[in-house]
């Protein structure tokens, strides 16, 4: 950790290094709050009350989609990072590059790729039907499954990179100690690799949840008509000119990922304390 | 020892299965869509039909030219702003790690990362209204700031503190320390920050859909709208060119980052 700088605390540059980024960040975060306050007077409370059940259903559905996708992406990335860590350096680098390549492909195309792959006439359904596992095509697209698939696919590349960094940070002395004590590969995994990388996995889950919760394209392109998420609903409200409702509902909905993130980072801090 | 060998084999098999599944899940959708830039097909399905260069030719249409140009301008300018501000914020949190200003900066950066972009967009739309492409630069920079900050901060935190102490003792100012020691020493992380901020803007769909009128075209917006109306695979042609360029940059960034991790 870097020591506190010995240069003057009150130099203009220190103030500028805080003020410039803070100004942009504060403006971005304050804008929807101010909009919500300005529009509060025009908000039709009876209309909101009448829709409260729909809004609650949308919120719980979005939480479920985000949780499932974040869990799938985090677990896959965690396993992937642990798996490639045991490989030789060139192979590890190649696999890491391959796993991260999707981030450079436009997300719209990736989603359409999933659509083709998992669609009713796609190769996955064709393989399932020809193997006799299912009689009719499985509705992977325009469904809840489609939303989760698209979200997981979107979250996975960055998750793999994140967990790779976490796995590479485990002190090698711990593996050496486990090896010299005669620990089996499974015991080393259970007592060194997993506990050491658990705090990072927890943080990744929290981030993935928030990102999955707030994304627009995947649920819009691969979700069904019944699978409206928070962001799709806000977009619909804005299209219909219901900006007051959009601002109000957006603020309520935003509290969920923020609260979950705060709770999970506290749990992560406790896990880190236990490790040290 | 025998059980150790059996366990190792089992774990290796599990590892191989995970790697293959992960790579297939990540790459197959891309492998399917890349050839769509070269086939005469207007439906959503596996690439088939005759070879054509028409999607590349459509890039000459004014709408697509404007979309690519606007997106490039937006991504370059917003990523430059995002990385500049991220470097300032990272420097501030590194030199004043336990102050309330650093805590506030970190909290705001994390908050921007985890709140839905559409919520921020709702506020900007209400207060600033619909604007042209220029009105998107700061919102895009805002979205690019958190990932850029992570890259730059990570690079700065790994730098030998003695370098900074030596510079301070020799009378270097904060500006000199940032621009002549930190940034040149963490070039890889600065490039990575530019890269992620560029991609964040390049892929951003919500802000252009929400904050611009029908006469403003950005690549994600145009691609989203044309794909919905008539399966126009011009986006696949654009993508083919950008994937080739960005993959090379990504490979260099990952290679350098991995080497610096040991």
Coordinates of N, CA and C in Angstrom, one line a residue, chain B residues 65-178:
Chain B
X65 N -22.5 5.4 -42.6 CA -21.3 6.2 -42.5 C -21.4 7.1 -41.3
X66 N -22.6 7.8 -41.1 CA -22.8 8.7 -40.0 C -22.7 7.8 -38.7
X67 N -23.4 6.7 -38.7 CA -23.4 5.8 -37.5 C -22.0 5.4 -37.1
X68 N -21.2 5.0 -38.0 CA -19.8 4.5 -37.7 C -19.0 5.7 -37.2
X69 N -19.1 6.8 -38.0 CA -18.3 8.0 -37.7 C -18.7 8.6 -36.3
X70 N -20.0 8.7 -36.0 CA -20.4 9.2 -34.8 C -20.0 8.3 -33.6
X71 N -20.1 7.0 -33.8 CA -19.7 6.1 -32.7 C -18.2 6.2 -32.5
X72 N -17.5 6.3 -33.6 CA -16.0 6.4 -33.4 C -15.6 7.7 -32.6
X73 N -16.3 8.8 -33.1 CA -16.0 10.1 -32.4 C -16.4 10.0 -31.0
X74 N -17.6 9.5 -30.7 CA -18.1 9.4 -29.4 C -17.2 8.5 -28.5
X75 N -16.8 7.3 -29.0 CA -16.0 6.4 -28.2 C -14.6 7.0 -28.0
X76 N -14.0 7.6 -29.0 CA -12.7 8.2 -28.8 C -12.7 9.3 -27.8
X77 N -13.6 10.3 -28.0 CA -13.6 11.4 -27.1 C -14.1 11.1 -25.7
X78 N -15.1 10.2 -25.6 CA -15.6 9.9 -24.2 C -14.5 9.0 -23.5
X79 N -13.8 8.1 -24.2 CA -12.8 7.3 -23.5 C -11.7 8.2 -23.1
X80 N -11.3 9.2 -23.9 CA -10.2 10.1 -23.5 C -10.6 10.8 -22.2
X81 N -11.8 11.3 -22.2 CA -12.3 12.1 -21.0 C -12.3 11.1 -19.8
X82 N -12.9 9.9 -20.0 CA -13.0 9.0 -18.9 C -11.7 8.6 -18.3
X83 N -10.7 8.3 -19.2 CA -9.4 7.9 -18.7 C -8.7 9.1 -18.0
X84 N -8.8 10.3 -18.5 CA -8.2 11.5 -17.9 C -8.8 11.6 -16.5
X85 N -10.1 11.5 -16.4 CA -10.8 11.7 -15.0 C -10.4 10.5 -14.1
X86 N -10.4 9.3 -14.7 CA -10.1 8.1 -13.9 C -8.6 8.2 -13.4
X87 N -7.7 8.8 -14.2 CA -6.3 8.9 -13.7 C -6.3 9.9 -12.6
X88 N -7.0 11.0 -12.7 CA -7.1 12.0 -11.6 C -7.7 11.3 -10.3
X89 N -8.8 10.6 -10.5 CA -9.4 10.0 -9.3 C -8.6 8.9 -8.7
X90 N -7.9 8.1 -9.5 CA -7.1 7.1 -9.0 C -5.9 7.7 -8.3
X91 N -5.3 8.7 -8.8 CA -4.2 9.4 -8.2 C -4.6 10.0 -6.8
X92 N -5.8 10.6 -6.8 CA -6.3 11.1 -5.5 C -6.5 10.0 -4.5
X93 N -7.1 8.9 -4.9 CA -7.3 7.9 -3.9 C -6.0 7.1 -3.5
X94 N -5.0 7.2 -4.3 CA -3.7 6.6 -4.0 C -2.9 7.5 -3.0
X95 N -2.9 8.8 -3.3 CA -2.1 9.6 -2.4 C -2.8 10.0 -1.1
X96 N -4.2 10.0 -1.1 CA -4.9 10.3 0.1 C -5.9 9.1 0.3
X97 N -5.3 7.9 0.7 CA -6.2 6.7 0.7 C -7.2 6.7 1.8
X98 N -7.0 7.4 2.9 CA -7.9 7.3 4.0 C -8.7 8.6 4.3
X99 N -8.8 9.4 3.3 CA -9.5 10.7 3.5 C -11.0 10.5 3.0
X100 N -11.8 11.4 3.5 CA -13.3 11.4 3.2 C -13.5 11.6 1.7
X101 N -12.6 12.4 1.0 CA -12.8 12.7 -0.4 C -12.5 11.5 -1.2
X102 N -11.5 10.7 -0.8 CA -11.2 9.4 -1.5 C -12.4 8.4 -1.3
X103 N -12.9 8.4 -0.1 CA -14.0 7.5 0.1 C -15.2 7.9 -0.7
X104 N -15.5 9.2 -0.8 CA -16.6 9.7 -1.6 C -16.4 9.3 -3.1
X105 N -15.2 9.6 -3.6 CA -14.9 9.2 -5.0 C -15.2 7.8 -5.3
X106 N -14.6 6.9 -4.4 CA -14.8 5.5 -4.6 C -16.2 5.1 -4.6
X107 N -17.0 5.6 -3.6 CA -18.4 5.3 -3.5 C -19.2 5.7 -4.7
X108 N -18.9 6.9 -5.2 CA -19.6 7.4 -6.4 C -19.3 6.5 -7.7
X109 N -18.0 6.2 -7.8 CA -17.6 5.3 -8.9 C -18.3 4.0 -8.9
X110 N -18.3 3.4 -7.7 CA -19.0 2.1 -7.6 C -20.5 2.2 -7.9
X111 N -21.1 3.3 -7.4 CA -22.5 3.5 -7.6 C -22.8 3.7 -9.1
X112 N -22.0 4.4 -9.8 CA -22.3 4.6 -11.2 C -22.1 3.2 -11.9
X113 N -21.2 2.4 -11.4 CA -21.0 1.1 -12.0 C -22.3 0.2 -11.8
X114 N -22.9 0.3 -10.6 CA -23.9 -0.7 -10.3 C -25.3 -0.2 -10.5
X115 N -25.6 1.0 -10.8 CA -27.0 1.5 -11.0 C -27.3 1.2 -12.5
X116 N -28.5 1.0 -12.8 CA -28.9 0.8 -14.2 C -28.7 2.0 -15.0
X117 N -28.0 2.0 -16.2 CA -27.7 3.2 -17.0 C -29.0 3.9 -17.4
X118 N -30.1 3.1 -17.5 CA -31.3 3.7 -18.0 C -31.8 4.7 -16.9
X119 N -31.5 4.4 -15.6 CA -32.0 5.3 -14.5 C -31.2 6.7 -14.7
X120 N -29.9 6.6 -15.0 CA -29.2 7.8 -15.2 C -29.7 8.5 -16.4
X121 N -30.0 7.8 -17.5 CA -30.5 8.3 -18.7 C -31.8 9.0 -18.5
X122 N -32.7 8.5 -17.6 CA -34.0 9.1 -17.4 C -33.8 10.5 -16.8
X123 N -32.8 10.6 -15.9 CA -32.5 11.9 -15.3 C -31.9 12.9 -16.3
X124 N -31.0 12.5 -17.2 CA -30.4 13.3 -18.2 C -31.4 13.8 -19.2
X125 N -32.3 12.9 -19.6 CA -33.3 13.2 -20.5 C -34.3 14.2 -20.0
X126 N -34.6 14.1 -18.7 CA -35.5 15.0 -18.1 C -34.9 16.4 -17.9
X127 N -33.6 16.5 -17.6 CA -33.0 17.8 -17.3 C -32.4 18.4 -18.5
X128 N -31.8 17.6 -19.4 CA -31.1 18.2 -20.6 C -31.9 18.0 -21.8
X129 N -32.8 17.1 -21.9 CA -33.6 16.9 -23.1 C -32.9 16.1 -24.1
X130 N -33.5 15.9 -25.3 CA -32.9 15.1 -26.4 C -31.9 16.1 -27.0
X131 N -30.7 15.5 -27.3 CA -29.7 16.3 -27.9 C -29.0 15.5 -29.0
X132 N -28.1 16.1 -29.7 CA -27.4 15.4 -30.8 C -26.3 14.5 -30.2
X133 N -25.4 14.1 -31.1 CA -24.3 13.2 -30.7 C -23.4 13.8 -29.6
X134 N -23.2 15.2 -29.7 CA -22.3 15.8 -28.8 C -22.8 15.7 -27.3
X135 N -24.1 15.7 -27.2 CA -24.7 15.5 -25.9 C -24.5 14.2 -25.3
X136 N -24.0 13.2 -26.0 CA -23.7 11.9 -25.5 C -22.3 11.7 -24.9
X137 N -21.4 12.7 -25.3 CA -20.0 12.5 -24.9 C -19.9 12.4 -23.4
X138 N -20.4 13.3 -22.6 CA -20.3 13.2 -21.2 C -21.0 12.0 -20.5
X139 N -22.3 11.7 -21.0 CA -22.9 10.5 -20.4 C -22.1 9.2 -20.7
X140 N -21.5 9.2 -21.9 CA -20.7 8.0 -22.2 C -19.4 8.0 -21.4
X141 N -18.8 9.2 -21.2 CA -17.6 9.3 -20.4 C -17.9 8.8 -18.9
X142 N -19.1 9.2 -18.5 CA -19.6 8.8 -17.1 C -19.6 7.3 -17.0
X143 N -20.1 6.6 -18.0 CA -20.2 5.1 -18.0 C -18.8 4.5 -18.1
X144 N -17.9 5.1 -18.8 CA -16.6 4.6 -19.0 C -15.7 4.8 -17.9
X145 N -16.0 5.8 -17.0 CA -15.2 6.1 -15.9 C -14.9 5.0 -14.9
X146 N -15.9 4.3 -14.4 CA -15.7 3.2 -13.4 C -14.7 2.1 -13.9
X147 N -14.9 1.5 -15.1 CA -14.0 0.5 -15.6 C -12.6 1.0 -15.8
X148 N -12.5 2.3 -16.3 CA -11.2 2.9 -16.5 C -10.5 3.2 -15.2
X149 N -11.2 3.6 -14.2 CA -10.7 3.8 -12.9 C -10.1 2.5 -12.3
X150 N -10.8 1.4 -12.4 CA -10.3 0.1 -11.9 C -9.0 -0.2 -12.5
X151 N -8.9 -0.1 -13.9 CA -7.6 -0.4 -14.6 C -6.5 0.5 -14.1
X152 N -6.7 1.9 -14.1 CA -5.6 2.8 -13.7 C -5.3 2.7 -12.2
X153 N -6.3 2.5 -11.4 CA -6.0 2.4 -9.9 C -5.2 1.1 -9.7
X154 N -5.6 0.1 -10.3 CA -4.9 -1.2 -10.1 C -3.4 -1.1 -10.5
X155 N -3.2 -0.4 -11.7 CA -1.8 -0.2 -12.1 C -1.0 0.7 -11.1
X156 N -1.6 1.8 -10.7 CA -1.0 2.7 -9.7 C -0.6 2.0 -8.4
X157 N -1.6 1.2 -7.9 CA -1.4 0.6 -6.6 C -0.2 -0.5 -6.7
X158 N 0.1 -0.9 -7.9 CA 1.2 -1.9 -8.0 C 2.6 -1.3 -8.1
X159 N 2.6 0.1 -8.3 CA 3.9 0.7 -8.5 C 4.7 0.8 -7.2
X160 N 6.0 0.7 -7.3 CA 6.9 0.8 -6.2 C 6.8 2.2 -5.5
X161 N 6.3 2.2 -4.2 CA 6.1 3.5 -3.5 C 7.4 4.3 -3.4
X162 N 8.5 3.6 -3.4 CA 9.8 4.3 -3.2 C 10.1 5.3 -4.4
X163 N 9.6 4.9 -5.5 CA 9.7 5.8 -6.7 C 9.1 7.2 -6.4
X164 N 7.9 7.1 -5.8 CA 7.1 8.3 -5.6 C 7.8 9.1 -4.4
X165 N 8.3 8.4 -3.4 CA 8.9 9.1 -2.3 C 10.2 9.8 -2.8
X166 N 10.9 9.1 -3.7 CA 12.1 9.7 -4.2 C 11.8 11.0 -5.0
X167 N 10.7 10.9 -5.8 CA 10.3 12.1 -6.6 C 9.9 13.2 -5.7
X168 N 9.2 12.9 -4.6 CA 8.7 13.9 -3.6 C 9.9 14.6 -3.0
X169 N 10.9 13.8 -2.6 CA 12.1 14.3 -1.9 C 12.9 15.2 -2.9
X170 N 12.8 14.9 -4.2 CA 13.5 15.8 -5.2 C 12.6 17.0 -5.6
X171 N 11.5 17.1 -4.9 CA 10.7 18.4 -5.1 C 9.7 18.3 -6.3
X172 N 9.4 17.1 -6.8 CA 8.4 17.0 -7.9 C 7.0 17.4 -7.4
X173 N 6.3 18.1 -8.2 CA 4.9 18.4 -7.9 C 4.0 17.2 -8.1
X174 N 2.7 17.4 -7.7 CA 1.8 16.3 -7.9 C 1.6 16.0 -9.4
X175 N 1.5 17.1 -10.1 CA 1.3 17.0 -11.6 C 2.4 16.3 -12.2
X176 N 3.7 16.6 -11.8 CA 4.8 15.9 -12.4 C 4.9 14.5 -12.0
X177 N 4.5 14.2 -10.7 CA 4.5 12.8 -10.3 C 3.5 12.0 -11.1
X178 N 2.3 12.6 -11.3 CA 1.3 11.8 -12.1 C 1.7 11.7 -13.5

